[in-house]
Short mmCIF file of C-alpha atoms in Angstrom, two decimals:
data_model
loop_
_atom_site.label_atom_id
_atom_site.label_comp_id
_atom_site.label_asym_id
_atom_site.label_seq_id
_atom_site.Cartn_x
_atom_site.Cartn_y
_atom_site.Cartn_z
CA UNK A 1 -55.95 28.68 7.23
CA UNK A 2 -58.03 28.94 10.39
CA UNK A 3 -57.99 32.46 11.79
CA UNK A 4 -55.20 32.99 14.35
CA UNK A 5 -55.11 36.60 15.54
CA UNK A 6 -53.14 35.78 18.70
CA UNK A 7 -49.40 36.35 18.09
CA UNK A 8 -48.64 33.41 20.39
CA UNK A 9 -50.69 31.07 18.21
CA UNK A 10 -49.00 32.40 15.08
CA UNK A 11 -45.62 31.97 16.75
CA UNK A 12 -46.44 28.35 17.67
CA UNK A 13 -47.68 27.55 14.16
CA UNK A 14 -44.59 29.03 12.48
CA UNK A 15 -42.24 27.41 14.99
CA UNK A 16 -43.79 24.02 14.24
CA UNK A 17 -43.33 24.58 10.51
CA UNK A 18 -39.69 25.53 11.05
CA UNK A 19 -38.97 22.49 13.22
CA UNK A 20 -40.66 20.14 10.76
CA UNK A 21 -38.78 21.75 7.85
CA UNK A 22 -42.02 22.86 6.19
CA UNK A 23 -40.23 26.21 6.27
CA UNK A 24 -36.72 25.11 5.22
CA UNK A 25 -33.52 26.66 6.58
CA UNK A 26 -32.76 30.04 4.97
CA UNK A 27 -36.26 30.38 3.49
CA UNK A 28 -37.59 33.95 3.42
CA UNK A 29 -40.50 35.00 5.64
CA UNK A 30 -42.60 37.67 3.97
CA UNK A 31 -44.84 39.69 6.29
CA UNK A 32 -47.53 40.32 3.70
CA UNK A 33 -47.69 36.68 2.65
CA UNK A 34 -47.88 35.52 6.25
CA UNK A 35 -50.58 38.08 7.08
CA UNK A 36 -52.60 36.73 4.17
CA UNK A 37 -51.97 33.11 5.17
CA UNK A 38 -53.15 33.68 8.75
CA UNK A 39 -55.85 36.17 7.71
CA UNK A 40 -54.60 38.86 10.07
CA UNK A 41 -52.95 42.26 9.91
CA UNK A 42 -49.17 42.57 9.82
CA UNK A 43 -48.99 43.56 13.51
CA UNK A 44 -49.51 40.10 15.09
CA UNK A 45 -47.19 38.66 12.43
CA UNK A 46 -44.45 41.09 13.45
CA UNK A 47 -44.93 40.20 17.12
CA UNK A 48 -44.69 36.49 16.33
CA UNK A 49 -41.55 37.01 14.24
CA UNK A 50 -39.89 39.00 17.02
CA UNK A 51 -40.53 36.09 19.40
CA UNK A 52 -39.12 33.63 16.88
CA UNK A 53 -36.07 35.82 16.41
CA UNK A 54 -35.46 36.04 20.16
CA UNK A 55 -35.28 32.23 20.29
CA UNK A 56 -33.10 32.12 17.16
CA UNK A 57 -35.58 30.25 14.98
CA UNK A 58 -35.30 33.08 12.47
CA UNK A 59 -32.80 35.85 11.86
CA UNK A 60 -32.74 39.27 10.21
CA UNK A 61 -30.68 39.27 7.04
CA UNK A 62 -30.43 42.43 4.97
CA UNK A 63 -33.99 43.70 4.83
CA UNK A 64 -35.86 40.48 5.56
CA UNK A 65 -36.37 37.64 7.98
CA UNK A 66 -35.08 34.20 7.05
CA UNK A 67 -35.26 30.84 8.81
CA UNK A 68 -32.01 30.32 10.71
CA UNK A 69 -29.62 28.05 8.78
CA UNK A 70 -28.51 24.70 10.15
CA UNK A 71 -24.85 24.82 11.12
CA UNK A 72 -22.32 22.53 12.78
CA UNK A 73 -21.27 25.35 15.11
CA UNK A 74 -24.84 25.70 16.32
CA UNK A 75 -25.19 22.00 17.10
CA UNK A 76 -21.81 22.07 18.88
CA UNK A 77 -22.85 24.95 21.14
CA UNK A 78 -26.22 23.39 21.96
CA UNK A 79 -24.50 20.09 22.72
CA UNK A 80 -22.11 21.72 25.19
CA UNK A 81 -25.03 23.20 27.11
CA UNK A 82 -26.96 19.92 27.09
CA UNK A 83 -23.93 18.11 28.51
CA UNK A 84 -24.18 20.26 31.63
CA UNK A 85 -27.90 20.84 32.11
CA UNK A 86 -29.38 17.55 30.95
CA UNK A 87 -27.19 15.49 33.26
CA UNK A 88 -28.38 17.60 36.20
CA UNK A 89 -32.03 17.26 35.17
CA UNK A 90 -31.76 13.47 34.91
CA UNK A 91 -30.06 13.23 38.31
CA UNK A 92 -32.80 15.37 39.85
CA UNK A 93 -35.38 13.09 38.24
CA UNK A 94 -33.72 10.15 40.02
CA UNK A 95 -33.87 11.99 43.34
CA UNK A 96 -37.40 13.37 43.01
CA UNK A 97 -39.40 10.71 41.19
CA UNK A 98 -42.71 9.59 42.75
CA UNK A 99 -44.52 6.23 42.42
CA UNK A 100 -47.08 7.56 39.90
CA UNK A 101 -44.20 8.90 37.80
CA UNK A 102 -42.65 5.44 37.76
CA UNK A 103 -45.85 4.30 36.07
CA UNK A 104 -45.31 6.98 33.41
CA UNK A 105 -41.80 5.68 32.69
CA UNK A 106 -43.11 2.10 32.55
CA UNK A 107 -45.69 3.18 29.95
CA UNK A 108 -42.91 4.79 27.93
CA UNK A 109 -40.98 1.51 27.88
CA UNK A 110 -44.11 -0.28 26.68
CA UNK A 111 -44.75 2.27 23.93
CA UNK A 112 -41.15 2.04 22.71
CA UNK A 113 -41.76 -1.64 21.91
CA UNK A 114 -44.49 -0.54 19.49
CA UNK A 115 -42.04 1.09 17.08
CA UNK A 116 -40.89 -0.84 14.00
CA UNK A 117 -38.80 -0.41 10.85
CA UNK A 118 -41.90 1.16 9.30
CA UNK A 119 -42.05 3.95 11.88
CA UNK A 120 -41.39 7.39 10.39
CA UNK A 121 -38.49 9.54 11.49
CA UNK A 122 -41.05 12.14 12.58
CA UNK A 123 -42.83 9.71 14.91
CA UNK A 124 -39.51 8.49 16.37
CA UNK A 125 -38.26 12.03 16.98
CA UNK A 126 -41.59 13.16 18.44
CA UNK A 127 -41.60 10.28 20.92
CA UNK A 128 -37.98 10.90 21.88
CA UNK A 129 -38.94 14.49 22.70
CA UNK A 130 -41.83 13.17 24.79
CA UNK A 131 -39.43 10.94 26.75
CA UNK A 132 -37.17 13.90 27.51
CA UNK A 133 -40.19 16.05 28.41
CA UNK A 134 -41.42 13.42 30.86
CA UNK A 135 -38.05 13.06 32.60
CA UNK A 136 -37.58 16.83 32.78
CA UNK A 137 -41.04 17.12 34.34
CA UNK A 138 -40.06 14.51 36.93
CA UNK A 139 -36.99 16.64 37.79
CA UNK A 140 -39.46 19.28 39.05
CA UNK A 141 -37.64 22.41 37.93
CA UNK A 142 -39.86 24.27 35.49
CA UNK A 143 -37.25 26.78 34.36
CA UNK A 144 -34.65 24.10 33.64
CA UNK A 145 -37.24 22.09 31.72
CA UNK A 146 -38.11 25.11 29.56
CA UNK A 147 -34.45 25.73 28.71
CA UNK A 148 -33.76 22.10 27.84
CA UNK A 149 -36.93 21.67 25.79
CA UNK A 150 -36.06 24.75 23.75
CA UNK A 151 -32.58 23.35 23.10
CA UNK A 152 -34.03 19.97 22.15
CA UNK A 153 -36.49 21.63 19.79
CA UNK A 154 -33.54 23.03 17.87
CA UNK A 155 -32.08 19.52 17.73
CA UNK A 156 -35.28 18.29 16.07
CA UNK A 157 -34.56 20.28 12.93
CA UNK A 158 -31.20 18.59 12.61
CA UNK A 159 -32.73 15.16 13.14
CA UNK A 160 -35.45 15.71 10.57
CA UNK A 161 -32.91 16.89 8.01
CA UNK A 162 -31.33 13.41 8.02
CA UNK A 163 -32.13 11.76 4.67
CA UNK A 164 -31.82 8.19 5.99
CA UNK A 165 -34.23 6.16 8.10
CA UNK A 166 -33.51 6.28 11.83
CA UNK A 167 -32.96 2.85 13.40
CA UNK A 168 -35.52 2.91 16.20
CA UNK A 169 -33.95 -0.02 18.07
CA UNK A 170 -30.62 1.78 18.37
CA UNK A 171 -32.25 5.16 18.89
CA UNK A 172 -34.34 4.13 21.92
CA UNK A 173 -31.78 1.75 23.45
CA UNK A 174 -30.17 4.60 25.40
CA UNK A 175 -33.54 5.87 26.65
CA UNK A 176 -34.32 2.44 28.07
CA UNK A 177 -30.89 2.31 29.71
CA UNK A 178 -31.45 5.76 31.25
CA UNK A 179 -34.85 4.79 32.64
CA UNK A 180 -33.28 1.69 34.18
CA UNK A 181 -30.45 3.78 35.69
CA UNK A 182 -33.03 6.11 37.25
CA UNK A 183 -34.88 3.08 38.63
CA UNK A 184 -31.64 1.75 40.17
CA UNK A 185 -30.84 5.22 41.54
CA UNK A 186 -27.38 4.85 40.05
CA UNK A 187 -26.11 8.42 39.63
CA UNK A 188 -22.79 7.52 37.93
CA UNK A 189 -24.69 5.37 35.42
CA UNK A 190 -27.21 8.18 34.81
CA UNK A 191 -24.35 10.55 34.04
CA UNK A 192 -22.78 7.97 31.72
CA UNK A 193 -26.06 7.18 29.93
CA UNK A 194 -26.86 10.87 29.43
CA UNK A 195 -23.39 11.69 28.13
CA UNK A 196 -23.42 8.72 25.74
CA UNK A 197 -26.89 9.60 24.49
CA UNK A 198 -25.97 13.19 23.70
CA UNK A 199 -22.71 12.21 22.00
CA UNK A 200 -24.38 9.47 19.98
CA UNK A 201 -27.18 11.84 18.94
CA UNK A 202 -24.63 14.23 17.47
CA UNK A 203 -22.80 11.35 15.78
CA UNK A 204 -26.03 10.15 14.15
CA UNK A 205 -26.90 13.64 12.98
CA UNK A 206 -23.41 13.95 11.48
CA UNK A 207 -23.66 10.49 9.94
CA UNK A 208 -20.59 9.24 11.82
CA UNK A 209 -22.42 6.55 13.78
#
């Protein structure tokens, strides 16, 4: 692997592997093996692992670090927080959007039409994250965006653990409805779209939708 002596780069690389399930839930993280993989000493590895632990990507179990397990309780707690913060972010986006940002949302609608039944779950999930990222950016509150993007990143692991193909037409339907609600400056509809999207996301992850 290309040399990465910066703990932040190691953190980002490991986080990506965890999200994409290349490091599966409950897999063991060995300091010596990671130091060899990244061609660094154990010190930057330890720093990266501490950062991952602080964001609950990994946990200390016994005498070792493991990737945090997927759990229904975890998704429930994250969902409760999203229900409060994401609605506020989307309403702020409605209030603060600029003409150039409308063009960004129009491009998103165009790109959604490019997905098909052959699109991978990874590509669908990545683009959904991009949609959220764009709307959070439009809301113009950097700290709120950071919190929500971290929560959504944890959601990605759950999505990618789904063994079935995601139906892109159903998946992006709510995003299109939200963009239209923002365009209409319809706050009650934005709240409804956001709530429905979060609830339906959980239902799809659980396989109940």
